[in-house]
Amino acid sequence: MPYEGNCPCLSGEQYADCCGRFHRGDAEAPTAEQLMRSRYSAFVVRDEEYLLRTWHPTTRPAELGLDAGMQWRRLDILSTSRGGPLDSEGAVEFAAHYRHDGERGVQRETSRFVREGRRWYYLDGVVSG
């Protein structure tokens, strides 16, 4: 069943008009932060195909095997460095709040992104908590 309602990235927009358009392939994320937000939303809606498609080929795993018990609850963007429409690389530091097996947690990460042509890709990330 398609995801409906407000976008999980907390933009305040409807999913279909926000990250959903990237997931469907109707548009490309114009900035590293937009790609980060759309990838977070893909984790929420369990869109493994989008996650793999936006992962740089040099670091992309063969598969993800998303945990059905993981419930992503909230995304906080803590900082961004470069990653704009004219940049070729960027970084986004974020905190992703979740529940798993009844326990609450926060994944903090600084993700690195590269742009090739008109497309941004997730390269890698350093988890810090």
mmCIF file of C-alpha atoms in Angstrom:
data_model
loop_
_atom_site.group_PDB
_atom_site.id
_atom_site.type_symbol
_atom_site.label_atom_id
_atom_site.label_comp_id
_atom_site.label_asym_id
_atom_site.label_seq_id
_atom_site.Cartn_x
_atom_site.Cartn_y
_atom_site.Cartn_z
ATOM 1 C CA MET A 1 0.000 0.000 0.000
ATOM 2 C CA PRO A 2 1.466 3.394 -0.936
ATOM 3 C CA TYR A 3 2.404 5.748 1.857
ATOM 4 C CA GLU A 4 -0.083 8.582 2.369
ATOM 5 C CA GLY A 5 -0.140 11.696 4.496
ATOM 6 C CA ASN A 6 2.575 14.089 5.573
ATOM 7 C CA CYS A 7 6.065 13.284 4.401
ATOM 8 C CA PRO A 8 8.215 11.401 6.941
ATOM 9 C CA CYS A 9 11.052 13.910 6.372
ATOM 10 C CA LEU A 10 8.920 16.433 8.324
ATOM 11 C CA SER A 11 8.894 19.046 5.546
ATOM 12 C CA GLY A 12 5.204 19.659 6.224
ATOM 13 C CA GLU A 13 4.335 18.670 2.637
ATOM 14 C CA GLN A 14 2.365 15.645 1.531
ATOM 15 C CA TYR A 15 4.554 12.598 0.870
ATOM 16 C CA ALA A 16 3.444 12.332 -2.785
ATOM 17 C CA ASP A 17 4.568 15.934 -3.473
ATOM 18 C CA CYS A 18 7.747 15.763 -1.379
ATOM 19 C CA CYS A 19 9.976 12.685 -1.133
ATOM 20 C CA GLY A 20 7.448 10.522 -2.979
ATOM 21 C CA ARG A 21 8.312 12.244 -6.281
ATOM 22 C CA PHE A 22 11.967 11.252 -5.815
ATOM 23 C CA HIS A 23 11.042 7.699 -4.835
ATOM 24 C CA ARG A 24 8.842 7.348 -7.939
ATOM 25 C CA GLY A 25 11.649 8.687 -10.168
ATOM 26 C CA ASP A 26 9.646 11.752 -11.247
ATOM 27 C CA ALA A 27 12.434 14.092 -10.060
ATOM 28 C CA GLU A 28 16.004 14.056 -8.735
ATOM 29 C CA ALA A 29 16.928 15.543 -5.363
ATOM 30 C CA PRO A 30 18.531 18.940 -6.149
ATOM 31 C CA THR A 31 20.736 19.083 -3.022
ATOM 32 C CA ALA A 32 22.552 16.695 -0.715
ATOM 33 C CA GLU A 33 20.152 17.580 2.113
ATOM 34 C CA GLN A 34 17.130 16.802 -0.079
ATOM 35 C CA LEU A 35 18.685 13.453 -0.945
ATOM 36 C CA MET A 36 19.344 12.790 2.743
ATOM 37 C CA ARG A 37 15.722 13.585 3.591
ATOM 38 C CA SER A 38 14.412 11.412 0.757
ATOM 39 C CA ARG A 39 16.642 8.517 1.842
ATOM 40 C CA TYR A 40 15.370 8.824 5.418
ATOM 41 C CA SER A 41 11.808 8.726 4.064
ATOM 42 C CA ALA A 42 12.743 5.664 2.008
ATOM 43 C CA PHE A 43 13.803 3.915 5.212
ATOM 44 C CA VAL A 44 10.432 4.853 6.766
ATOM 45 C CA VAL A 45 8.436 3.465 3.820
ATOM 46 C CA ARG A 46 10.928 0.585 3.292
ATOM 47 C CA ASP A 47 11.801 1.534 -0.300
ATOM 48 C CA GLU A 48 14.970 -0.538 -0.647
ATOM 49 C CA GLU A 49 15.091 0.006 -4.420
ATOM 50 C CA TYR A 50 15.366 3.797 -3.982
ATOM 51 C CA LEU A 51 18.009 3.454 -1.282
ATOM 52 C CA LEU A 52 20.156 1.278 -3.535
ATOM 53 C CA ARG A 53 19.547 3.498 -6.589
ATOM 54 C CA THR A 54 20.776 6.593 -4.718
ATOM 55 C CA TRP A 55 23.803 4.856 -3.168
ATOM 56 C CA HIS A 56 27.060 5.481 -5.038
ATOM 57 C CA PRO A 57 28.100 2.375 -7.023
ATOM 58 C CA THR A 58 31.568 2.304 -5.406
ATOM 59 C CA THR A 59 30.148 1.847 -1.885
ATOM 60 C CA ARG A 60 26.698 0.348 -2.521
ATOM 61 C CA PRO A 61 25.954 -3.035 -0.917
ATOM 62 C CA ALA A 62 24.337 -5.799 -2.960
ATOM 63 C CA GLU A 63 21.222 -5.657 -0.750
ATOM 64 C CA LEU A 64 20.011 -4.014 2.440
ATOM 65 C CA GLY A 65 17.595 -6.389 4.150
ATOM 66 C CA LEU A 66 15.613 -3.677 5.953
ATOM 67 C CA ASP A 67 14.466 -4.621 9.464
ATOM 68 C CA ALA A 68 10.649 -4.690 9.515
ATOM 69 C CA GLY A 69 10.746 -4.113 13.290
ATOM 70 C CA MET A 70 12.508 -0.756 12.922
ATOM 71 C CA GLN A 71 10.147 2.215 13.201
ATOM 72 C CA TRP A 72 11.757 5.489 12.194
ATOM 73 C CA ARG A 73 10.001 8.324 14.047
ATOM 74 C CA ARG A 74 11.695 11.681 13.431
ATOM 75 C CA LEU A 75 14.538 13.234 11.475
ATOM 76 C CA ASP A 76 16.545 16.194 12.777
ATOM 77 C CA ILE A 77 19.036 17.823 10.407
ATOM 78 C CA LEU A 78 21.850 19.085 12.649
ATOM 79 C CA SER A 79 24.141 20.659 10.034
ATOM 80 C CA THR A 80 24.964 20.733 6.351
ATOM 81 C CA SER A 81 28.236 21.462 4.600
ATOM 82 C CA ARG A 82 28.146 22.306 0.909
ATOM 83 C CA GLY A 83 25.876 19.989 -1.063
ATOM 84 C CA GLY A 84 24.093 22.753 -2.964
ATOM 85 C CA PRO A 85 23.010 22.746 -6.621
ATOM 86 C CA LEU A 86 26.453 23.964 -7.778
ATOM 87 C CA ASP A 87 28.560 21.723 -5.506
ATOM 88 C CA SER A 88 29.999 18.314 -6.377
ATOM 89 C CA GLU A 89 30.130 17.062 -2.783
ATOM 90 C CA GLY A 90 28.438 17.706 0.516
ATOM 91 C CA ALA A 91 27.846 16.398 4.009
ATOM 92 C CA VAL A 92 24.745 16.276 6.188
ATOM 93 C CA GLU A 93 24.804 15.601 9.923
ATOM 94 C CA PHE A 94 21.529 14.254 11.256
ATOM 95 C CA ALA A 95 19.821 12.505 14.135
ATOM 96 C CA ALA A 96 17.226 9.867 13.232
ATOM 97 C CA HIS A 97 14.943 8.861 16.101
ATOM 98 C CA TYR A 98 13.519 5.341 16.123
ATOM 99 C CA ARG A 99 11.781 2.611 18.087
ATOM 100 C CA HIS A 100 12.918 -1.000 17.880
ATOM 101 C CA ASP A 101 11.556 -3.840 20.010
ATOM 102 C CA GLY A 102 9.862 -1.299 22.270
ATOM 103 C CA GLU A 103 13.091 0.618 22.896
ATOM 104 C CA ARG A 104 13.719 4.180 21.783
ATOM 105 C CA GLY A 105 16.974 5.218 20.193
ATOM 106 C CA VAL A 106 18.731 7.827 18.102
ATOM 107 C CA GLN A 107 21.123 7.224 15.237
ATOM 108 C CA ARG A 108 23.471 10.152 14.734
ATOM 109 C CA GLU A 109 25.419 10.190 11.508
ATOM 110 C CA THR A 110 27.367 12.464 9.237
ATOM 111 C CA SER A 111 26.650 11.326 5.695
ATOM 112 C CA ARG A 112 28.809 12.217 2.705
ATOM 113 C CA PHE A 113 27.302 12.797 -0.717
ATOM 114 C CA VAL A 114 28.746 13.272 -4.202
ATOM 115 C CA ARG A 115 27.112 14.690 -7.300
ATOM 116 C CA GLU A 116 27.826 13.180 -10.687
ATOM 117 C CA GLY A 117 26.160 14.898 -13.589
ATOM 118 C CA ARG A 118 22.782 16.023 -12.278
ATOM 119 C CA ARG A 119 22.406 13.300 -9.651
ATOM 120 C CA TRP A 120 23.380 13.245 -5.996
ATOM 121 C CA TYR A 121 24.477 9.945 -4.457
ATOM 122 C CA TYR A 122 24.995 8.817 -0.881
ATOM 123 C CA LEU A 123 28.674 7.851 -0.567
ATOM 124 C CA ASP A 124 29.120 6.823 3.065
ATOM 125 C CA GLY A 125 28.534 7.906 6.616
ATOM 126 C CA VAL A 126 30.132 8.003 10.031
ATOM 127 C CA VAL A 127 27.777 6.937 12.820
ATOM 128 C CA SER A 128 28.397 8.808 16.057
ATOM 129 C CA GLY A 129 25.921 7.382 18.526
#
